Structure formats: structure tokens, C-alpha cells
Amino acid sequence: MNPHPKLCIHTITTKPWSVETAIGKYAEAGIGGITVWRQWLEGRDPEKIGERIRAAGLEAVSVCRGGFFPAPTAAERATAIEDNRQAIREAAALGAPLVVLVCGAVPGQPLAESRQQIADGIAAVLPLAEELNVRLGIEPLHPMYADDRSAINTMASANEVCDRLDHPLVGIAADVYHIWWDPDLAEQIALTGEKNRLFAFHLCDWLTPTVDLLNDRGLMGEGCIDLKGIRAMVEAAGFNGYHEVEIFSNRWWAVDQDEFLAKIVRAYGEHC
Ligand code: ZN
């Protein structure tokens, strides 16, 4: 009996653990799903890792991450597209239905141009996604990352790209860290649900102060995000997928990961 069937953890959350260790520990903790970051597949056969995930009673929820489509030259954009095709193949081999896209941006390049390159890049990989039946989830990133990580910074902006591509395999990965501040959040989440494109829901918390732009996310309950409120929004929008804990944190990576995992499970029960 699995006590936390909707809970999923990203391998990067417990960064010190190998994928094999993470699979064993998550299963032992009664967690339902795992999202595998591609670095954890390096030197491994994703098919075998997928088998191991299922044998442990877990589900492979998604692969993180594809994206980073914008680049100054056509050659670099072509390389990015090829890398995204590889991510799609890895997801298919792993048995994961989704690749999460951190879409990319180039400092100094107009954001509108980056958005066009993102839409073009996704369009270029869609035939393979269709062939392998892998969904692509655009993850809007907090605007503090608009310089070099993503030109897609709101749910509305992600929905625009989805509208442009208008394809059932293209949707949105909603991460509370990136979208909690958005005054249009409730209506955008509702709209995303209506269009059947709410593909994933990521959890963590926003710390005050945040001391590192990338690696200082909080455990749920440590920060100021209305986690229960946002969960209610995604559920009202028809989302019934996994609740994925994705925490980049130098602080949490430095502690005993067994204790951290126990804290994640507790925090999920109390604050989400
Ligand atoms: Zn995320």
C-alpha cells in the first residue's frame, strides 16, 4: 500500500543521491512518482532505469529538462533542437510521458525574438514527440530568469506559445516557485485546465530573503507561497496528476538526505 500515491520527487531535490539510490529511497518512503533529471541518466540505459522505477512500484512522471532553444546562430539553435529530440527519446525509453521545457533566453537578445525561437524549436521537435507519444510541458520561469534561462515568464506567455502551436502534446508545467506572485494566476490556471494543457504541478517554497537566485528554494511551509491555495486552483482546473517536489537548495543538499526526505513527506502532508 502506497501512503503517498500523488507525491512525486525530482531527483535533483535529493541531489547527493544517484538515481538508483533515489528510486530505492522514494519507494521505501511510499512515494508514488519520480521525475528524473537527465544528468541522472548519464552513463545509464534509460530503459533499464525505467524498468527499475516500475519494479520499485514508482511511476516515471517526467524527464527534466529540455528547452534552451534560443541562441544567436542557426547552428546553435539546430544543436538545441537535436538535444531536445534526445530528451524526448530518453523520456520514451524511460517510460515517462512528459519532457519539461525550460525554454531558454539569450542575454541581450530581444525577448520577443527568443519567444519566436522557442515556438520554432518546439515545432521542430513535435514530429518526434508525436511518433514517441511524449508530451512537452512549457515551464514558465519567474521573471528573474528572463535574462538567460527563459523568455517565458508567466502562465499567459506560456499559453500564448501553446495557442500558437495548438497541439495536444504541447502544454504547461506549473511550478509554484515561478508563478505564485502572478495576479492573473487563478484565471490563467483555469484557462490552462480548460484547454487540457495543464501537464504538471511542481512544489517548493519561496524564502525571504532568498540568498541565491537558483539554489535557495525552500521546503514547503518554509516560505510565503500559498501552496494549498494554488493546489486548489489546479484541482479546480481538473488537474489530477502528481504533486512534484522540486527543490534546488544548497542548504538542503548539505544535510542528511534521509532526514530531508522524511521532512519532505511531512511538509507535503502539512502544507500542501
Ligand atoms: Zn519546476
PDB file of N, CA, C and O in Angstrom, residues 221-269:
ATOM      1  N   GLY A 221       6.269  25.109   3.212  1.00  0.00           N
ATOM      2  CA  GLY A 221       5.966  25.555   4.570  1.00  0.00           C
ATOM      3  C   GLY A 221       7.019  26.493   5.138  1.00  0.00           C
ATOM      4  O   GLY A 221       6.783  27.175   6.129  1.00  0.00           O
ATOM      5  N   GLU A 222       8.187  26.543   4.506  1.00  0.00           N
ATOM      6  CA  GLU A 222       9.253  27.428   4.997  1.00  0.00           C
ATOM      7  C   GLU A 222       9.095  28.855   4.487  1.00  0.00           C
ATOM      8  O   GLU A 222       9.764  29.757   4.984  1.00  0.00           O
ATOM      9  N   GLY A 223       8.314  29.029   3.453  1.00  0.00           N
ATOM     10  CA  GLY A 223       8.267  30.331   2.800  1.00  0.00           C
ATOM     11  C   GLY A 223       6.870  30.917   2.748  1.00  0.00           C
ATOM     12  O   GLY A 223       6.031  30.625   3.610  1.00  0.00           O
ATOM     13  N   CYS A 224       6.633  31.741   1.726  1.00  0.00           N
ATOM     14  CA  CYS A 224       5.415  32.553   1.709  1.00  0.00           C
ATOM     15  C   CYS A 224       4.406  32.155   0.629  1.00  0.00           C
ATOM     16  O   CYS A 224       3.418  32.852   0.407  1.00  0.00           O
ATOM     17  N   ILE A 225       4.645  31.053  -0.073  1.00  0.00           N
ATOM     18  CA  ILE A 225       3.714  30.691  -1.147  1.00  0.00           C
ATOM     19  C   ILE A 225       2.450  30.047  -0.571  1.00  0.00           C
ATOM     20  O   ILE A 225       2.528  29.204   0.325  1.00  0.00           O
ATOM     21  N   ASP A 226       1.313  30.455  -1.092  1.00  0.00           N
ATOM     22  CA  ASP A 226       0.035  29.876  -0.679  1.00  0.00           C
ATOM     23  C   ASP A 226      -0.153  28.540  -1.402  1.00  0.00           C
ATOM     24  O   ASP A 226      -0.846  28.438  -2.410  1.00  0.00           O
ATOM     25  N   LEU A 227       0.507  27.514  -0.869  1.00  0.00           N
ATOM     26  CA  LEU A 227       0.545  26.216  -1.564  1.00  0.00           C
ATOM     27  C   LEU A 227      -0.828  25.572  -1.642  1.00  0.00           C
ATOM     28  O   LEU A 227      -1.226  25.050  -2.687  1.00  0.00           O
ATOM     29  N   LYS A 228      -1.564  25.620  -0.536  1.00  0.00           N
ATOM     30  CA  LYS A 228      -2.895  25.000  -0.556  1.00  0.00           C
ATOM     31  C   LYS A 228      -3.816  25.746  -1.516  1.00  0.00           C
ATOM     32  O   LYS A 228      -4.641  25.147  -2.196  1.00  0.00           O
ATOM     33  N   GLY A 229      -3.655  27.074  -1.546  1.00  0.00           N
ATOM     34  CA  GLY A 229      -4.489  27.879  -2.441  1.00  0.00           C
ATOM     35  C   GLY A 229      -4.221  27.548  -3.902  1.00  0.00           C
ATOM     36  O   GLY A 229      -5.149  27.410  -4.703  1.00  0.00           O
ATOM     37  N   ILE A 230      -2.938  27.414  -4.256  1.00  0.00           N
ATOM     38  CA  ILE A 230      -2.601  27.116  -5.651  1.00  0.00           C
ATOM     39  C   ILE A 230      -3.003  25.677  -5.994  1.00  0.00           C
ATOM     40  O   ILE A 230      -3.505  25.403  -7.074  1.00  0.00           O
ATOM     41  N   ARG A 231      -2.822  24.774  -5.042  1.00  0.00           N
ATOM     42  CA  ARG A 231      -3.277  23.393  -5.289  1.00  0.00           C
ATOM     43  C   ARG A 231      -4.790  23.378  -5.564  1.00  0.00           C
ATOM     44  O   ARG A 231      -5.259  22.665  -6.469  1.00  0.00           O
ATOM     45  N   ALA A 232      -5.532  24.173  -4.788  1.00  0.00           N
ATOM     46  CA  ALA A 232      -6.987  24.228  -5.015  1.00  0.00           C
ATOM     47  C   ALA A 232      -7.275  24.741  -6.425  1.00  0.00           C
ATOM     48  O   ALA A 232      -8.196  24.256  -7.101  1.00  0.00           O
ATOM     49  N   MET A 233      -6.482  25.718  -6.887  1.00  0.00           N
ATOM     50  CA  MET A 233      -6.685  26.241  -8.257  1.00  0.00           C
ATOM     51  C   MET A 233      -6.434  25.159  -9.303  1.00  0.00           C
ATOM     52  O   MET A 233      -7.208  25.018 -10.252  1.00  0.00           O
ATOM     53  N   VAL A 234      -5.340  24.405  -9.162  1.00  0.00           N
ATOM     54  CA  VAL A 234      -5.039  23.414 -10.198  1.00  0.00           C
ATOM     55  C   VAL A 234      -6.068  22.278 -10.155  1.00  0.00           C
ATOM     56  O   VAL A 234      -6.456  21.750 -11.198  1.00  0.00           O
ATOM     57  N   GLU A 235      -6.526  21.938  -8.965  1.00  0.00           N
ATOM     58  CA  GLU A 235      -7.524  20.870  -8.887  1.00  0.00           C
ATOM     59  C   GLU A 235      -8.863  21.338  -9.445  1.00  0.00           C
ATOM     60  O   GLU A 235      -9.553  20.589 -10.127  1.00  0.00           O
ATOM     61  N   ALA A 236      -9.199  22.608  -9.170  1.00  0.00           N
ATOM     62  CA  ALA A 236     -10.442  23.150  -9.741  1.00  0.00           C
ATOM     63  C   ALA A 236     -10.363  23.181 -11.267  1.00  0.00           C
ATOM     64  O   ALA A 236     -11.385  23.119 -11.955  1.00  0.00           O
ATOM     65  N   ALA A 237      -9.129  23.271 -11.793  1.00  0.00           N
ATOM     66  CA  ALA A 237      -8.938  23.287 -13.251  1.00  0.00           C
ATOM     67  C   ALA A 237      -8.902  21.871 -13.835  1.00  0.00           C
ATOM     68  O   ALA A 237      -8.648  21.690 -15.020  1.00  0.00           O
ATOM     69  N   GLY A 238      -9.144  20.873 -12.986  1.00  0.00           N
ATOM     70  CA  GLY A 238      -9.225  19.499 -13.474  1.00  0.00           C
ATOM     71  C   GLY A 238      -7.930  18.713 -13.390  1.00  0.00           C
ATOM     72  O   GLY A 238      -7.862  17.567 -13.822  1.00  0.00           O
ATOM     73  N   PHE A 239      -6.894  19.312 -12.810  1.00  0.00           N
ATOM     74  CA  PHE A 239      -5.617  18.598 -12.725  1.00  0.00           C
ATOM     75  C   PHE A 239      -5.699  17.499 -11.675  1.00  0.00           C
ATOM     76  O   PHE A 239      -6.092  17.751 -10.542  1.00  0.00           O
ATOM     77  N   ASN A 240      -5.335  16.281 -12.063  1.00  0.00           N
ATOM     78  CA  ASN A 240      -5.317  15.204 -11.063  1.00  0.00           C
ATOM     79  C   ASN A 240      -4.022  14.397 -11.130  1.00  0.00           C
ATOM     80  O   ASN A 240      -3.980  13.230 -10.784  1.00  0.00           O
ATOM     81  N   GLY A 241      -2.969  15.064 -11.603  1.00  0.00           N
ATOM     82  CA  GLY A 241      -1.665  14.398 -11.720  1.00  0.00           C
ATOM     83  C   GLY A 241      -0.860  14.474 -10.437  1.00  0.00           C
ATOM     84  O   GLY A 241      -1.393  14.742  -9.356  1.00  0.00           O
ATOM     85  N   TYR A 242       0.418  14.273 -10.571  1.00  0.00           N
ATOM     86  CA  TYR A 242       1.316  14.219  -9.420  1.00  0.00           C
ATOM     87  C   TYR A 242       1.621  15.610  -8.858  1.00  0.00           C
ATOM     88  O   TYR A 242       1.594  16.611  -9.576  1.00  0.00           O
ATOM     89  N   HIS A 243       1.917  15.630  -7.569  1.00  0.00           N
ATOM     90  CA  HIS A 243       2.414  16.820  -6.888  1.00  0.00           C
ATOM     91  C   HIS A 243       3.920  16.633  -6.752  1.00  0.00           C
ATOM     92  O   HIS A 243       4.374  15.816  -5.949  1.00  0.00           O
ATOM     93  N   GLU A 244       4.663  17.362  -7.579  1.00  0.00           N
ATOM     94  CA  GLU A 244       6.090  17.080  -7.724  1.00  0.00           C
ATOM     95  C   GLU A 244       6.940  18.038  -6.894  1.00  0.00           C
ATOM     96  O   GLU A 244       6.888  19.248  -7.098  1.00  0.00           O
ATOM     97  N   VAL A 245       7.699  17.483  -6.000  1.00  0.00           N
ATOM     98  CA  VAL A 245       8.563  18.306  -5.159  1.00  0.00           C
ATOM     99  C   VAL A 245       9.904  18.511  -5.863  1.00  0.00           C
ATOM    100  O   VAL A 245      10.613  17.554  -6.160  1.00  0.00           O
ATOM    101  N   GLU A 246      10.180  19.775  -6.144  1.00  0.00           N
ATOM    102  CA  GLU A 246      11.395  20.137  -6.879  1.00  0.00           C
ATOM    103  C   GLU A 246      12.083  21.261  -6.117  1.00  0.00           C
ATOM    104  O   GLU A 246      11.678  22.419  -6.188  1.00  0.00           O
ATOM    105  N   ILE A 247      13.094  20.909  -5.365  1.00  0.00           N
ATOM    106  CA  ILE A 247      13.774  21.895  -4.507  1.00  0.00           C
ATOM    107  C   ILE A 247      15.265  21.921  -4.846  1.00  0.00           C
ATOM    108  O   ILE A 247      15.972  20.940  -4.608  1.00  0.00           O
ATOM    109  N   PHE A 248      15.719  23.041  -5.423  1.00  0.00           N
ATOM    110  CA  PHE A 248      17.164  23.258  -5.559  1.00  0.00           C
ATOM    111  C   PHE A 248      17.593  24.023  -4.325  1.00  0.00           C
ATOM    112  O   PHE A 248      17.149  25.152  -4.129  1.00  0.00           O
ATOM    113  N   SER A 249      18.456  23.435  -3.531  1.00  0.00           N
ATOM    114  CA  SER A 249      18.821  24.110  -2.292  1.00  0.00           C
ATOM    115  C   SER A 249      20.174  23.643  -1.789  1.00  0.00           C
ATOM    116  O   SER A 249      20.328  22.501  -1.359  1.00  0.00           O
ATOM    117  N   ASN A 250      21.135  24.562  -1.827  1.00  0.00           N
ATOM    118  CA  ASN A 250      22.458  24.236  -1.280  1.00  0.00           C
ATOM    119  C   ASN A 250      22.328  23.828   0.193  1.00  0.00           C
ATOM    120  O   ASN A 250      23.026  22.931   0.657  1.00  0.00           O
ATOM    121  N   ARG A 251      21.405  24.492   0.872  1.00  0.00           N
ATOM    122  CA  ARG A 251      21.207  24.231   2.303  1.00  0.00           C
ATOM    123  C   ARG A 251      20.692  22.804   2.526  1.00  0.00           C
ATOM    124  O   ARG A 251      21.214  22.050   3.334  1.00  0.00           O
ATOM    125  N   TRP A 252      19.646  22.424   1.762  1.00  0.00           N
ATOM    126  CA  TRP A 252      19.066  21.093   1.969  1.00  0.00           C
ATOM    127  C   TRP A 252      19.947  19.992   1.396  1.00  0.00           C
ATOM    128  O   TRP A 252      19.952  18.864   1.896  1.00  0.00           O
ATOM    129  N   TRP A 253      20.698  20.290   0.339  1.00  0.00           N
ATOM    130  CA  TRP A 253      21.599  19.255  -0.206  1.00  0.00           C
ATOM    131  C   TRP A 253      22.729  18.925   0.763  1.00  0.00           C
ATOM    132  O   TRP A 253      23.363  17.883   0.656  1.00  0.00           O
ATOM    133  N   ALA A 254      22.987  19.858   1.702  1.00  0.00           N
ATOM    134  CA  ALA A 254      24.105  19.654   2.633  1.00  0.00           C
ATOM    135  C   ALA A 254      23.709  18.803   3.841  1.00  0.00           C
ATOM    136  O   ALA A 254      24.571  18.376   4.599  1.00  0.00           O
ATOM    137  N   VAL A 255      22.415  18.562   4.031  1.00  0.00           N
ATOM    138  CA  VAL A 255      22.011  17.785   5.213  1.00  0.00           C
ATOM    139  C   VAL A 255      21.873  16.299   4.848  1.00  0.00           C
ATOM    140  O   VAL A 255      21.913  15.925   3.673  1.00  0.00           O
ATOM    141  N   ASP A 256      21.677  15.492   5.851  1.00  0.00           N
ATOM    142  CA  ASP A 256      21.439  14.066   5.635  1.00  0.00           C
ATOM    143  C   ASP A 256      20.165  13.891   4.787  1.00  0.00           C
ATOM    144  O   ASP A 256      19.095  14.374   5.158  1.00  0.00           O
ATOM    145  N   GLN A 257      20.299  13.239   3.651  1.00  0.00           N
ATOM    146  CA  GLN A 257      19.181  13.182   2.698  1.00  0.00           C
ATOM    147  C   GLN A 257      18.031  12.288   3.184  1.00  0.00           C
ATOM    148  O   GLN A 257      16.886  12.481   2.792  1.00  0.00           O
ATOM    149  N   ASP A 258      18.321  11.323   4.037  1.00  0.00           N
ATOM    150  CA  ASP A 258      17.223  10.527   4.615  1.00  0.00           C
ATOM    151  C   ASP A 258      16.333  11.404   5.494  1.00  0.00           C
ATOM    152  O   ASP A 258      15.112  11.307   5.440  1.00  0.00           O
ATOM    153  N   GLU A 259      17.002  12.271   6.277  1.00  0.00           N
ATOM    154  CA  GLU A 259      16.214  13.173   7.130  1.00  0.00           C
ATOM    155  C   GLU A 259      15.442  14.176   6.283  1.00  0.00           C
ATOM    156  O   GLU A 259      14.289  14.498   6.572  1.00  0.00           O
ATOM    157  N   PHE A 260      16.096  14.650   5.227  1.00  0.00           N
ATOM    158  CA  PHE A 260      15.429  15.608   4.327  1.00  0.00           C
ATOM    159  C   PHE A 260      14.195  14.962   3.688  1.00  0.00           C
ATOM    160  O   PHE A 260      13.119  15.560   3.638  1.00  0.00           O
ATOM    161  N   LEU A 261      14.339  13.727   3.231  1.00  0.00           N
ATOM    162  CA  LEU A 261      13.204  13.043   2.607  1.00  0.00           C
ATOM    163  C   LEU A 261      12.038  12.900   3.596  1.00  0.00           C
ATOM    164  O   LEU A 261      10.879  13.138   3.237  1.00  0.00           O
ATOM    165  N   ALA A 262      12.373  12.562   4.839  1.00  0.00           N
ATOM    166  CA  ALA A 262      11.315  12.450   5.854  1.00  0.00           C
ATOM    167  C   ALA A 262      10.629  13.810   6.052  1.00  0.00           C
ATOM    168  O   ALA A 262       9.400  13.893   6.197  1.00  0.00           O
ATOM    169  N   LYS A 263      11.420  14.885   6.009  1.00  0.00           N
ATOM    170  CA  LYS A 263      10.858  16.234   6.165  1.00  0.00           C
ATOM    171  C   LYS A 263       9.977  16.602   4.974  1.00  0.00           C
ATOM    172  O   LYS A 263       8.952  17.270   5.125  1.00  0.00           O
ATOM    173  N   ILE A 264      10.379  16.193   3.783  1.00  0.00           N
ATOM    174  CA  ILE A 264       9.576  16.470   2.587  1.00  0.00           C
ATOM    175  C   ILE A 264       8.199  15.813   2.732  1.00  0.00           C
ATOM    176  O   ILE A 264       7.163  16.442   2.489  1.00  0.00           O
ATOM    177  N   VAL A 265       8.213  14.548   3.125  1.00  0.00           N
ATOM    178  CA  VAL A 265       6.950  13.815   3.250  1.00  0.00           C
ATOM    179  C   VAL A 265       6.058  14.487   4.299  1.00  0.00           C
ATOM    180  O   VAL A 265       4.861  14.688   4.086  1.00  0.00           O
ATOM    181  N   ARG A 266       6.656  14.899   5.408  1.00  0.00           N
ATOM    182  CA  ARG A 266       5.888  15.561   6.465  1.00  0.00           C
ATOM    183  C   ARG A 266       5.359  16.924   5.974  1.00  0.00           C
ATOM    184  O   ARG A 266       4.190  17.252   6.153  1.00  0.00           O
ATOM    185  N   ALA A 267       6.231  17.691   5.344  1.00  0.00           N
ATOM    186  CA  ALA A 267       5.831  19.029   4.878  1.00  0.00           C
ATOM    187  C   ALA A 267       4.725  18.928   3.823  1.00  0.00           C
ATOM    188  O   ALA A 267       3.803  19.752   3.779  1.00  0.00           O
ATOM    189  N   TYR A 268       4.818  17.927   2.979  1.00  0.00           N
ATOM    190  CA  TYR A 268       3.785  17.719   1.961  1.00  0.00           C
ATOM    191  C   TYR A 268       2.432  17.477   2.638  1.00  0.00           C
ATOM    192  O   TYR A 268       1.422  18.064   2.246  1.00  0.00           O
ATOM    193  N   GLY A 269       2.433  16.658   3.657  1.00  0.00           N
ATOM    194  CA  GLY A 269       1.180  16.374   4.366  1.00  0.00           C
ATOM    195  C   GLY A 269       0.622  17.600   5.088  1.00  0.00           C
ATOM    196  O   GLY A 269      -0.583  17.808   5.142  1.00  0.00           O
TER     197      GLY A 269
END
